[in-house]
GROMACS .gro file of C-alpha atoms in nm:
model
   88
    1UNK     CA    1   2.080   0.790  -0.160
    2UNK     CA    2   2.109   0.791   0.217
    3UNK     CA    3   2.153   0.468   0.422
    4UNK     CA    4   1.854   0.545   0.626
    5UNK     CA    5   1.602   0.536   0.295
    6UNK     CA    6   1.727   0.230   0.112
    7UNK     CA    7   1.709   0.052   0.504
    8UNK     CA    8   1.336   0.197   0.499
    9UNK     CA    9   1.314   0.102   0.130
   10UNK     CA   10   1.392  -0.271   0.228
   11UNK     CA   11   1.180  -0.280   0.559
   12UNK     CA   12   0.878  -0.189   0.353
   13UNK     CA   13   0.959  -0.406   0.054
   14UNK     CA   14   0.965  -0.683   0.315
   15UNK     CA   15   0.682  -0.576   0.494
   16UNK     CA   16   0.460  -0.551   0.194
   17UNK     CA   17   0.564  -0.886   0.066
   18UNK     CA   18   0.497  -1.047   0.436
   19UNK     CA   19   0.166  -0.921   0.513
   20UNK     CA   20   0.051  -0.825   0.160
   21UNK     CA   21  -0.145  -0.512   0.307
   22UNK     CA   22  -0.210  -0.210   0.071
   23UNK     CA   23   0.031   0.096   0.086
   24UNK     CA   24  -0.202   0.322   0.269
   25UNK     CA   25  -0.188   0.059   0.557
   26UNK     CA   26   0.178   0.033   0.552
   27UNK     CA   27   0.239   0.419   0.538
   28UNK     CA   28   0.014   0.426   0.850
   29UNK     CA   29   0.245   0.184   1.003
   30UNK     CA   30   0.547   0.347   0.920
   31UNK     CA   31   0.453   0.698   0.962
   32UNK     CA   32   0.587   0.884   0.598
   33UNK     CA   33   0.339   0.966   0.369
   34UNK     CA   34   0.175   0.675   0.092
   35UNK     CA   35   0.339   0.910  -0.190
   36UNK     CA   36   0.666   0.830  -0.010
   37UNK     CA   37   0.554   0.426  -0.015
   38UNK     CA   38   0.478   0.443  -0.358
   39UNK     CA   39   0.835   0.596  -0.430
   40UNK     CA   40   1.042   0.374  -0.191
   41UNK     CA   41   0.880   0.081  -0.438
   42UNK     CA   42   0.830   0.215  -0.756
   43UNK     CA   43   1.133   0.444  -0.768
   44UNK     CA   44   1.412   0.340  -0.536
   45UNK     CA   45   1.345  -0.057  -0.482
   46UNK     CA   46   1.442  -0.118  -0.859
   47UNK     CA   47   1.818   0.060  -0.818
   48UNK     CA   48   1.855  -0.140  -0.470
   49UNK     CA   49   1.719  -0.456  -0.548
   50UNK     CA   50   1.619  -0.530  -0.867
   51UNK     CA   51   1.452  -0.886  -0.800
   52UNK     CA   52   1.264  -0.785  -0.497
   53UNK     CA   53   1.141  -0.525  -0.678
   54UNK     CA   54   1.004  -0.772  -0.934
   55UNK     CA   55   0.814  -0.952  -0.631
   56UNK     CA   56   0.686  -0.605  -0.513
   57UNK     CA   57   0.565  -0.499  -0.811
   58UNK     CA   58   0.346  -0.774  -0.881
   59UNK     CA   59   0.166  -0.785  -0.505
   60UNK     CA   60   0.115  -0.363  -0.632
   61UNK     CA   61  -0.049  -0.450  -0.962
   62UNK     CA   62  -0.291  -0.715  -0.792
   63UNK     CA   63  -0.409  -0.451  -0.546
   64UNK     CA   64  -0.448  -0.197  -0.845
   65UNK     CA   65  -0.642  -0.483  -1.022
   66UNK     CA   66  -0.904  -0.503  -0.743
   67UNK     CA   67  -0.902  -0.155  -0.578
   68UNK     CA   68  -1.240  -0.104  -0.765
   69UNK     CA   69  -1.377  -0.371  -0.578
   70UNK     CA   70  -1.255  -0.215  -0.264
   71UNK     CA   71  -1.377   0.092  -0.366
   72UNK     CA   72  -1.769  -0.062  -0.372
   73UNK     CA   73  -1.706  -0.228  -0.132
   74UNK     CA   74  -1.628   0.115   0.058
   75UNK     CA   75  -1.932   0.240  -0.097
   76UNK     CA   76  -2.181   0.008   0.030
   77UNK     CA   77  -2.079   0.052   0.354
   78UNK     CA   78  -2.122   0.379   0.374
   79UNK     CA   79  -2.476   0.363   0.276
   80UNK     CA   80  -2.554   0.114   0.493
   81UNK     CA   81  -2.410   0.283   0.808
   82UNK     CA   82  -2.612   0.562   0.681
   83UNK     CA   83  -2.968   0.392   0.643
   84UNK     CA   84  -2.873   0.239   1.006
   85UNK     CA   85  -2.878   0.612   1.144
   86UNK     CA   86  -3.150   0.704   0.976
   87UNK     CA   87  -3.410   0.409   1.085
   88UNK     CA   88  -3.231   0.456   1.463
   0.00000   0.00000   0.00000
Protein backbone atom coordinates (compact mmCIF):
# COMPACT_ATOMS: atom_id res chain seq x y z
CA UNK A 1 0.00 0.00 0.00
CA UNK A 2 1.30 3.45 -0.84
CA UNK A 3 2.36 5.98 1.87
CA UNK A 4 0.01 8.52 0.55
CA UNK A 5 -3.31 6.11 1.28
CA UNK A 6 -2.52 4.75 4.71
CA UNK A 7 -1.59 8.87 5.57
CA UNK A 8 -5.24 9.50 4.02
CA UNK A 9 -6.42 6.32 5.76
CA UNK A 10 -5.31 7.86 9.20
CA UNK A 11 -6.45 11.55 8.48
CA UNK A 12 -9.94 10.24 7.94
CA UNK A 13 -9.92 7.70 10.75
CA UNK A 14 -9.09 10.75 12.87
CA UNK A 15 -11.35 12.95 11.31
CA UNK A 16 -14.30 10.68 11.66
CA UNK A 17 -13.57 9.96 15.24
CA UNK A 18 -13.18 13.96 15.97
CA UNK A 19 -16.18 15.29 14.44
CA UNK A 20 -18.26 12.08 14.25
CA UNK A 21 -19.83 13.29 10.80
CA UNK A 22 -21.17 10.57 8.35
CA UNK A 23 -18.88 9.38 5.43
CA UNK A 24 -20.68 11.21 2.73
CA UNK A 25 -19.71 14.47 4.66
CA UNK A 26 -16.19 13.48 5.06
CA UNK A 27 -15.73 12.33 1.36
CA UNK A 28 -17.06 15.84 0.51
CA UNK A 29 -14.36 17.19 2.61
CA UNK A 30 -11.72 15.23 1.33
CA UNK A 31 -12.59 15.09 -2.22
CA UNK A 32 -12.34 10.91 -3.18
CA UNK A 33 -15.37 9.25 -3.56
CA UNK A 34 -17.62 7.75 -0.17
CA UNK A 35 -16.86 4.14 -1.77
CA UNK A 36 -13.21 5.12 -1.27
CA UNK A 37 -14.21 6.28 2.64
CA UNK A 38 -15.87 3.24 3.20
CA UNK A 39 -12.66 1.26 2.01
CA UNK A 40 -9.98 3.44 3.72
CA UNK A 41 -12.13 2.21 7.07
CA UNK A 42 -13.51 -0.93 6.45
CA UNK A 43 -10.67 -2.37 4.36
CA UNK A 44 -7.34 -0.72 4.96
CA UNK A 45 -7.74 0.86 8.69
CA UNK A 46 -7.81 -2.80 10.15
CA UNK A 47 -4.13 -3.82 8.47
CA UNK A 48 -2.78 -0.22 9.66
CA UNK A 49 -4.22 0.14 12.86
CA UNK A 50 -6.03 -2.42 14.25
CA UNK A 51 -7.37 -0.55 17.51
CA UNK A 52 -8.38 2.57 15.78
CA UNK A 53 -10.12 0.62 13.60
CA UNK A 54 -12.08 -0.85 16.53
CA UNK A 55 -13.04 2.90 17.54
CA UNK A 56 -14.03 3.58 13.84
CA UNK A 57 -16.04 0.87 13.42
CA UNK A 58 -18.27 1.43 16.17
CA UNK A 59 -18.97 5.45 15.38
CA UNK A 60 -19.91 3.46 11.52
CA UNK A 61 -22.36 1.01 13.05
CA UNK A 62 -24.17 3.84 15.16
CA UNK A 63 -24.70 5.87 11.99
CA UNK A 64 -25.95 2.60 10.17
CA UNK A 65 -28.22 2.11 13.28
CA UNK A 66 -29.98 5.48 12.75
CA UNK A 67 -29.60 6.24 9.00
CA UNK A 68 -33.37 5.28 8.79
CA UNK A 69 -34.12 8.00 10.92
CA UNK A 70 -32.13 10.26 8.75
CA UNK A 71 -33.65 8.95 5.94
CA UNK A 72 -37.41 10.29 7.30
CA UNK A 73 -36.11 12.74 8.41
CA UNK A 74 -34.93 13.55 4.68
CA UNK A 75 -38.31 12.63 3.68
CA UNK A 76 -40.30 15.01 5.57
CA UNK A 77 -38.45 17.66 4.46
CA UNK A 78 -38.89 17.24 1.22
CA UNK A 79 -42.55 17.31 1.46
CA UNK A 80 -42.66 20.11 3.37
CA UNK A 81 -40.47 22.29 1.07
CA UNK A 82 -42.82 21.02 -1.44
CA UNK A 83 -46.30 22.01 0.17
CA UNK A 84 -44.37 25.49 0.88
CA UNK A 85 -44.14 25.97 -3.06
CA UNK A 86 -47.23 24.92 -3.69
CA UNK A 87 -49.37 27.30 -1.16
CA UNK A 88 -46.63 30.25 -2.38
Amino acid sequence: MHDHIKERTLKIAAHLLDSRQTVRRIAKEFGVSKSTVHKDLTERLPKINPALSKEVKSVLEYHKSIRHLRGGEATKRKYTEKDEMETV
